[in-house]
XYZ file of C-alpha atoms in Angstrom:
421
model
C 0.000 0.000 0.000
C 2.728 2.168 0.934
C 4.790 1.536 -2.428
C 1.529 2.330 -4.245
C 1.346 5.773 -2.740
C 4.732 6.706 -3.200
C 4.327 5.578 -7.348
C 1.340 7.578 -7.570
C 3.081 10.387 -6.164
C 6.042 10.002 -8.403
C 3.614 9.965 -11.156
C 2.016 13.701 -10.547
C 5.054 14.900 -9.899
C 6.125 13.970 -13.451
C 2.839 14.882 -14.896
C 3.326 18.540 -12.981
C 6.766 18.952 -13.778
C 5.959 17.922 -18.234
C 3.105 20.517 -17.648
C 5.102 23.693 -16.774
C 7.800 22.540 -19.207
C 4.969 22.304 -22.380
C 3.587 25.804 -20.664
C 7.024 27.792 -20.985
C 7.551 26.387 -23.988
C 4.409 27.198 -25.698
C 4.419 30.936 -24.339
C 7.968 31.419 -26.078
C 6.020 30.504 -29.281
C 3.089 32.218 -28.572
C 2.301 34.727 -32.110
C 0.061 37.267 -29.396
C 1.035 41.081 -29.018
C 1.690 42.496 -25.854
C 0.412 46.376 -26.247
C 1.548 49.256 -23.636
C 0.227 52.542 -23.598
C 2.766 55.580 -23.458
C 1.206 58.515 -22.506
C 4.364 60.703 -22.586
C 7.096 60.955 -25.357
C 10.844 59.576 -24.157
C 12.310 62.273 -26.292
C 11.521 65.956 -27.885
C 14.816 65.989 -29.818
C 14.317 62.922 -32.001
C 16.816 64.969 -34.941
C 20.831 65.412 -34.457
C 23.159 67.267 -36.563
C 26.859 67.318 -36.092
C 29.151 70.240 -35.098
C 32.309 71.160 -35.685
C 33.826 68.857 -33.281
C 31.527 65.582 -34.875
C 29.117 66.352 -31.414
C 25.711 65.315 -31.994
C 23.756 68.365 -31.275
C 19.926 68.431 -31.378
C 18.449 70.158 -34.446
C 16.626 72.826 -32.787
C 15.087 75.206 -35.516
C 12.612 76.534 -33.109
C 15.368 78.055 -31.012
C 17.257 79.410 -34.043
C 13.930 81.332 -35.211
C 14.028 82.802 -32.270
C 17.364 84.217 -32.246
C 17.218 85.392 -35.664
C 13.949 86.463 -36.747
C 14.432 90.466 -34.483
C 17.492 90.910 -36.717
C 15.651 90.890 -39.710
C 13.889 93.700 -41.128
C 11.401 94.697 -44.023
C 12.759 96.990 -46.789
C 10.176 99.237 -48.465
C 11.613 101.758 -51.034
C 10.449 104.440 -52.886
C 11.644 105.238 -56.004
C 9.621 109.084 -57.475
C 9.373 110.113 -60.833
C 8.285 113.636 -62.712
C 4.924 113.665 -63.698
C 4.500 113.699 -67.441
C 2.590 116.148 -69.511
C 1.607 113.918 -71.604
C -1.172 111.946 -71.864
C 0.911 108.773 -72.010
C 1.603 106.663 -68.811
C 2.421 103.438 -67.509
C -1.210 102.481 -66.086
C -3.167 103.602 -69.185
C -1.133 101.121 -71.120
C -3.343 98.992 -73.128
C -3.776 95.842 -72.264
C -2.207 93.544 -75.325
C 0.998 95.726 -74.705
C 1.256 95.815 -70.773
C 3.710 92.383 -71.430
C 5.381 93.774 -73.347
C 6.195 97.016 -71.138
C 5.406 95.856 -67.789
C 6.960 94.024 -65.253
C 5.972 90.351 -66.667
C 8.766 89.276 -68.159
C 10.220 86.110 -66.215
C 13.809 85.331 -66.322
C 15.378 82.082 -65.517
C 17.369 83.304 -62.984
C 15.914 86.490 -61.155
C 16.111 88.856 -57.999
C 13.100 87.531 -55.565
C 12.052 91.054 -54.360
C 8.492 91.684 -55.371
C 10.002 93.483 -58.992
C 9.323 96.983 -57.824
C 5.929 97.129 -58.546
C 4.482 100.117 -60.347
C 1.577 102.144 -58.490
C -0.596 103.102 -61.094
C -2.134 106.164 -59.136
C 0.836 108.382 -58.517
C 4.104 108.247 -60.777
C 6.108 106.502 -57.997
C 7.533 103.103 -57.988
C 7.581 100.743 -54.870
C 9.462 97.600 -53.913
C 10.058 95.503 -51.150
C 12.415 92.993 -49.693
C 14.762 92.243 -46.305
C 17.514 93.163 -44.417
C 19.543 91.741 -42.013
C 21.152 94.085 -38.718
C 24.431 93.666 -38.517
C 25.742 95.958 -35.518
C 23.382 97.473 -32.745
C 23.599 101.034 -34.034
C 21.415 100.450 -36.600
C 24.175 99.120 -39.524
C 21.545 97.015 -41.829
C 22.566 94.741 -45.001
C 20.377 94.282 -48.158
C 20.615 93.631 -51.641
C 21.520 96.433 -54.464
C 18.724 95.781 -55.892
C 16.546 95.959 -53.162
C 16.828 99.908 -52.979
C 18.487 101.064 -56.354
C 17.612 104.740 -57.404
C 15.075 104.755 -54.376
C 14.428 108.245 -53.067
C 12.744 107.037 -50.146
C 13.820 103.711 -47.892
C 11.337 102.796 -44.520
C 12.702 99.919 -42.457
C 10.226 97.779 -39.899
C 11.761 96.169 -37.155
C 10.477 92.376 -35.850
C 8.643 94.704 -33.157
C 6.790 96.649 -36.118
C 8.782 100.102 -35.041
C 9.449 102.047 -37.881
C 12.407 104.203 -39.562
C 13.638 105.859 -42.346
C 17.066 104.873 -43.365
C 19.607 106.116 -45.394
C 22.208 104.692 -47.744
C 25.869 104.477 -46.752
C 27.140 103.154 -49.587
C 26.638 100.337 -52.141
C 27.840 97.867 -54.544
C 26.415 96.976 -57.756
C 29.461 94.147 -58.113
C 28.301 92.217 -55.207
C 24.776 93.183 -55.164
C 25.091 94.557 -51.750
C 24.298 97.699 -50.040
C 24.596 99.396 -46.347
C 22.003 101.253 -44.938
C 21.859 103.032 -41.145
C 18.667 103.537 -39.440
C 19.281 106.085 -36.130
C 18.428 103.740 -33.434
C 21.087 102.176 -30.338
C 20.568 98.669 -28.616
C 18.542 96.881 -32.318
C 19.597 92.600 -31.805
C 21.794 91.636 -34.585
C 22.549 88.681 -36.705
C 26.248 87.615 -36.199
C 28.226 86.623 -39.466
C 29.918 83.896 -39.558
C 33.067 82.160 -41.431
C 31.410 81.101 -44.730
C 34.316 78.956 -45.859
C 33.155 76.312 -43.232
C 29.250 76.101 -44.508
C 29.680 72.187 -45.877
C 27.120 70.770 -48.693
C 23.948 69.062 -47.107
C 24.146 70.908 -44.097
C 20.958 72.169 -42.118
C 20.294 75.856 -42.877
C 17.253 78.418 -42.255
C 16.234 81.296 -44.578
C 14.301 84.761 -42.695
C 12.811 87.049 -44.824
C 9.406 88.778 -45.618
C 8.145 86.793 -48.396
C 4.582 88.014 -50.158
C 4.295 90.427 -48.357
C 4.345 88.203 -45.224
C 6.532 89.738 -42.471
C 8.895 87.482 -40.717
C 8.914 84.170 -42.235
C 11.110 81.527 -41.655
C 12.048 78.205 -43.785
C 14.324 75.542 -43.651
C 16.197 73.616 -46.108
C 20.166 72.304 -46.739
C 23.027 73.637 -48.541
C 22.530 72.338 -52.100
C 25.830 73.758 -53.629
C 28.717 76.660 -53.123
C 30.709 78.632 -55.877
C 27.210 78.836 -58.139
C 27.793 81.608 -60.928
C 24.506 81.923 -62.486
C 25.175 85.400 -64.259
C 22.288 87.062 -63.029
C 24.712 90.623 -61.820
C 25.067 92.373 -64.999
C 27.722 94.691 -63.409
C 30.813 94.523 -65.514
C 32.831 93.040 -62.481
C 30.403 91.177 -61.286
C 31.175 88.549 -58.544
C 28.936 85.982 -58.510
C 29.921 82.834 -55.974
C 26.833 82.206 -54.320
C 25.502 79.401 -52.187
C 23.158 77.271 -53.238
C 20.362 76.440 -51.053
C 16.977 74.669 -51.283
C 15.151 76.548 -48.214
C 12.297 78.404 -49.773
C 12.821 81.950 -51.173
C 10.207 84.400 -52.952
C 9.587 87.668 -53.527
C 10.281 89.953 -50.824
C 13.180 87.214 -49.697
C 16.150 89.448 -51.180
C 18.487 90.361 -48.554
C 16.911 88.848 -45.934
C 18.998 86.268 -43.747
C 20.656 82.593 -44.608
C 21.666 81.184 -40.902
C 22.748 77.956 -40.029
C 21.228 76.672 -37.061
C 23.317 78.706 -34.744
C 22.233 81.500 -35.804
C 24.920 82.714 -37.649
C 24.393 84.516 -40.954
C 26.139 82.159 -44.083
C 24.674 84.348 -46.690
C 22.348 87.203 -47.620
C 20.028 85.882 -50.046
C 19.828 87.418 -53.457
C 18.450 85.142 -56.379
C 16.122 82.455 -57.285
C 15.770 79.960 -60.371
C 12.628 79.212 -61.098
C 10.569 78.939 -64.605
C 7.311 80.470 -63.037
C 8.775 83.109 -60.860
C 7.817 81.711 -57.599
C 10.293 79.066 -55.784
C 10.715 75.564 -57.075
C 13.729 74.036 -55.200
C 16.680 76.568 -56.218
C 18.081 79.909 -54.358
C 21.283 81.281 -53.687
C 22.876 83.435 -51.406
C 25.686 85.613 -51.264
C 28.395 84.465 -49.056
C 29.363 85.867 -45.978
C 33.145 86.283 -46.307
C 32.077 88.664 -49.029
C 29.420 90.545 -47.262
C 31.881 91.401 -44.328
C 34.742 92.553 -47.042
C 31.965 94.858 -48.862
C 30.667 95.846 -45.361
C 34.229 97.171 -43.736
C 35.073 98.725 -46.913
C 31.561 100.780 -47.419
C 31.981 101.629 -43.507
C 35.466 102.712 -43.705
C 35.807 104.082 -47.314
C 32.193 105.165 -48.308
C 33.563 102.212 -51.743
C 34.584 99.050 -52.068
C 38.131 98.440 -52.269
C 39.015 95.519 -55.039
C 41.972 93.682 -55.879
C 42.212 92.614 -59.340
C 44.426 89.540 -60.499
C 44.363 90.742 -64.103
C 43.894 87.202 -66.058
C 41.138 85.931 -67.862
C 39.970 82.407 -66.656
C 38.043 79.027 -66.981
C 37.159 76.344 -64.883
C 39.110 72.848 -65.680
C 37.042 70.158 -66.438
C 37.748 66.731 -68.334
C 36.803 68.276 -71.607
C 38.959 71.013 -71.404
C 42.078 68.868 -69.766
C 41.794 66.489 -72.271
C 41.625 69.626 -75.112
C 44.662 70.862 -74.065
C 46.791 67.470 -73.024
C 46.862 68.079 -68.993
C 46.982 65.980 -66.656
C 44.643 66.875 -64.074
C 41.067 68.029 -64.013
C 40.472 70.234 -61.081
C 41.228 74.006 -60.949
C 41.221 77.510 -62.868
C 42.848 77.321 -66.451
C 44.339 80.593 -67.010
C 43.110 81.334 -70.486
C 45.396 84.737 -71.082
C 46.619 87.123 -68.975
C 45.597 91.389 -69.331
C 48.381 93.867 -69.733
C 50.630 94.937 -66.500
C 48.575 92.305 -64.518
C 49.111 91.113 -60.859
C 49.593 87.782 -62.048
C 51.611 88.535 -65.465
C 54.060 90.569 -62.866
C 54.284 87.730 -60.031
C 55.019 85.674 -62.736
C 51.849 83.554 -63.707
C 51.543 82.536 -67.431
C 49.278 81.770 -69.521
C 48.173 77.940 -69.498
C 49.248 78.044 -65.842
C 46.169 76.001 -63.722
C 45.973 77.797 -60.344
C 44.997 75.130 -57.813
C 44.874 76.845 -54.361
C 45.095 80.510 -53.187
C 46.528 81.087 -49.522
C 46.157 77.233 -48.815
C 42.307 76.960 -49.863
C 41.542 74.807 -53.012
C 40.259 76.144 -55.926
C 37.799 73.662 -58.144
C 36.029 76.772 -59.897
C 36.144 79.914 -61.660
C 33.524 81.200 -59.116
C 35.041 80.714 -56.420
C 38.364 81.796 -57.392
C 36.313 85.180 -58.076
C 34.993 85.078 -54.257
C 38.093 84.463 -52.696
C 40.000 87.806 -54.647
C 37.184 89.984 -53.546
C 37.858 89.726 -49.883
C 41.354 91.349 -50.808
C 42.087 94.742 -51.263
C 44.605 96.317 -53.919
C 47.794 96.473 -52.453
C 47.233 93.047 -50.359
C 49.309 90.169 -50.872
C 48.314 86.589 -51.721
C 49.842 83.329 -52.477
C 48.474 81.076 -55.646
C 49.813 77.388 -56.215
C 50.158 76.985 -59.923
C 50.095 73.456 -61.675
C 52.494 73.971 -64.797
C 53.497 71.363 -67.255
C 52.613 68.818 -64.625
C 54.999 70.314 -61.309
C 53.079 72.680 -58.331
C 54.851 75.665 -57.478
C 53.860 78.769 -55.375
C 53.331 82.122 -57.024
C 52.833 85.449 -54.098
C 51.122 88.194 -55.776
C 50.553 91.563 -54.783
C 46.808 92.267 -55.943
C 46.268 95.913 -57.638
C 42.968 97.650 -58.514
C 41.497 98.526 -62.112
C 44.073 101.046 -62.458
C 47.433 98.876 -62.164
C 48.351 100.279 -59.050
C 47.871 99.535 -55.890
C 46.469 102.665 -54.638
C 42.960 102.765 -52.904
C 39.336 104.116 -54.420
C 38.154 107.311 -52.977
C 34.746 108.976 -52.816
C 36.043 111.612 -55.087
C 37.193 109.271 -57.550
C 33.580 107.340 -57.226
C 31.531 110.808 -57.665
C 33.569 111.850 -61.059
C 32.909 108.310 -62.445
C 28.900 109.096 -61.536
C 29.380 112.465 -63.386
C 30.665 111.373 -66.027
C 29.392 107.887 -66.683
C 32.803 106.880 -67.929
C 35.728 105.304 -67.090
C 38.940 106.858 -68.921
């Protein structure tokens, strides 16, 4: 009886024990979902960019729109014209002509302020665009084109406070002008080292788009040394960024910031087949804007060194057209009588590679690095010829072959006169 009892017992304890081991191993298989609720989010900063360093930082464009968008301003300027005695004007116009003689006509590159629009009541013409403050006595940065032959320039602050500003100085070369409103303590933008914005890296456009005050969009840095030939100056210096934030009309000169806050660029230009965005603007670098700044501060012009030579950008097609053996640089195509370069010793065929250490890939941005110089300013270019690297200093003149600086006086004859002898 007593062996009986201990076999049954033996029994369920097998029977248990086979029971819990089928259990645990049928849950492991088990196909069923467990679902928790989470009624708060682990993270706000799901987004990381890199600095300088390789640091993860959090992407924080919220923060940066706050920092920037009080340096930014609205342009509106005034440009006033005689009333006619005759009958003709602008507004009566008929209407199969008006695209013809209006403001229609859509490049495919173009300035994104709102094209100076015409007021048909009063023979006056009005645009609008940005501006970014650059010091806290009331220094403010636009386009050229923004405010050229206005008689009359208003600036609104963030805070809606109004002024009237006048022009310090410009530069049709650049497309940049200075402008000082009379006001202490204004928040500024602070520039920053251009050379160090890298493709595909997060940036913010501020500007007063549509006639939308203080609008902000984000986007990357598409390209840099973009010439586009929109500046129809005859030294035009065109090395914009490329960007894909949105700009419109009413965008030019407004701000291009990384997300720092920094200003990388005043933007200037759109490409666009309809004349509103579609993926393409560009911006004018900041390494320029501060040259053309201290000069218009300090000399009322800007100072510019010339390298006197005549240049392409060095591409396959052109390497293999003229047997070299390397496809990256600026092919000097000929060099222009008593030239910087001619007198350092450059020649023509030479391929300059690098100026003061920085590569060179493009004619563009050989053009933007030469107009942060002034004449009289020394450089160093490293020239490819016949196959062997050498390094070339120059000392950069101005237009005239010497290295003497522009004055106002010289600038105010030129305006007389319309000529350059």
């Amino acid at each position: 009886m007593k062996g009986s009892m201990i076999f049954s017992g033996l029994i369920a304890l097998i029977v248990s024990l086979s029971s819990y081991g089928a259990l645990n191993y049928f849950e492991k298989d088990d196909p069923s979902i467990k679902i928790e609720h989470i009624n708060k989010v682990p993270s706000q900063k799901a987004l990381f960019s890199l600095d300088s360093d390789g640091n993860p930082v959090p992407m924080d464009f919220n923060e940066t729109a706050t920092n920037v968008l009080d340096g930014v301003v609205h342009i509106r300027s005034t440009q006033l014209f005689p009333k006619s005695n005759g009958n003709f004007q602008f507004g009566t116009i008929p209407d199969p002509f008006k695209d013809l003689f209006g403001n229609h006509y859509k490049q495919e590159f173009y300035f994104p302020n709102n094209g100076k629009k015409w007021n048909q009541q009063s023979p006056t013409r009005v645009g609008s665009g940005s501006g970014v403050i650059i010091s806290e006595d009331g220094y403010i940065i636009t386009n050229n084109h923004v405010i050229d032959n206005s008689d009359d320039i208003e600036i609104t602050l963030h805070d809606n406070r109004n002024y009237k500003a006048i022009l310090v100085g410009n530069d049709p070369s650049t497309d940049l002008a200075l402008l000082k409103i009379e006001q202490d303590g204004l928040p500024t933008v602070p520039l920053m080292n251009s050379d160090d914005v890298k493709i595909g890296q997060w940036v913010m456009a501020v500007g007063n788009p549509m006639g939308l005050n203080s609008t902000v969009t984000a986007g990357i840095i598409s390209a840099k040394g973009r010439n586009i030939n929109i500046l129809k100056d005859k030294y035009a210096v065109e090395n914009f960024i490329q960007t894909d934030a949105a700009i419109n009309q009413g965008n030019s000169g407004g701000a291009l910031v990384n997300l720092d806050g920094g200003l990388i660029g005043i933007n200037t230009a759109i490409a666009s087949p309809t004349g509103s965005f579609s993926g393409y603007g560009f911006a004018i670098p900041s390494n320029i804007v501060q040259k053309v700044i201290a000069d218009l501060m300090e000399y009322g012009t800007v100072q510019r060194g010339v390298l006197g030579v005549m240049i392409r950008t060095l591409d396959s097609k052109l390497s293999k057209d003229k047997s070299l053996d390397i496809i990256k640089g600026v092919y000097v195509d000929s060099l222009l009588e008593n030239s910087a370069a001619g007198k350092a010793g450059v020649k023509k065929g030479d391929i300059i590679v690098s100026l003061n250490t920085k590569a060179i890939n493009s004619s563009p941005e050989l053009q933007g690095y030469i107009a942060q110089y002034r004449p009289g300013e020394k450089i160093t270019l490293k020239i490819n010829r016949d196959g062997k690297e050498s390094d070339i200093e120059v000392t950069l003149i101005n237009r005239d072959g010497n290295t003497n600086l522009v004055t106002m006086e010289d600038k105010g004859v030129l305006k007389i006169l319309g000529a350059e002898l």
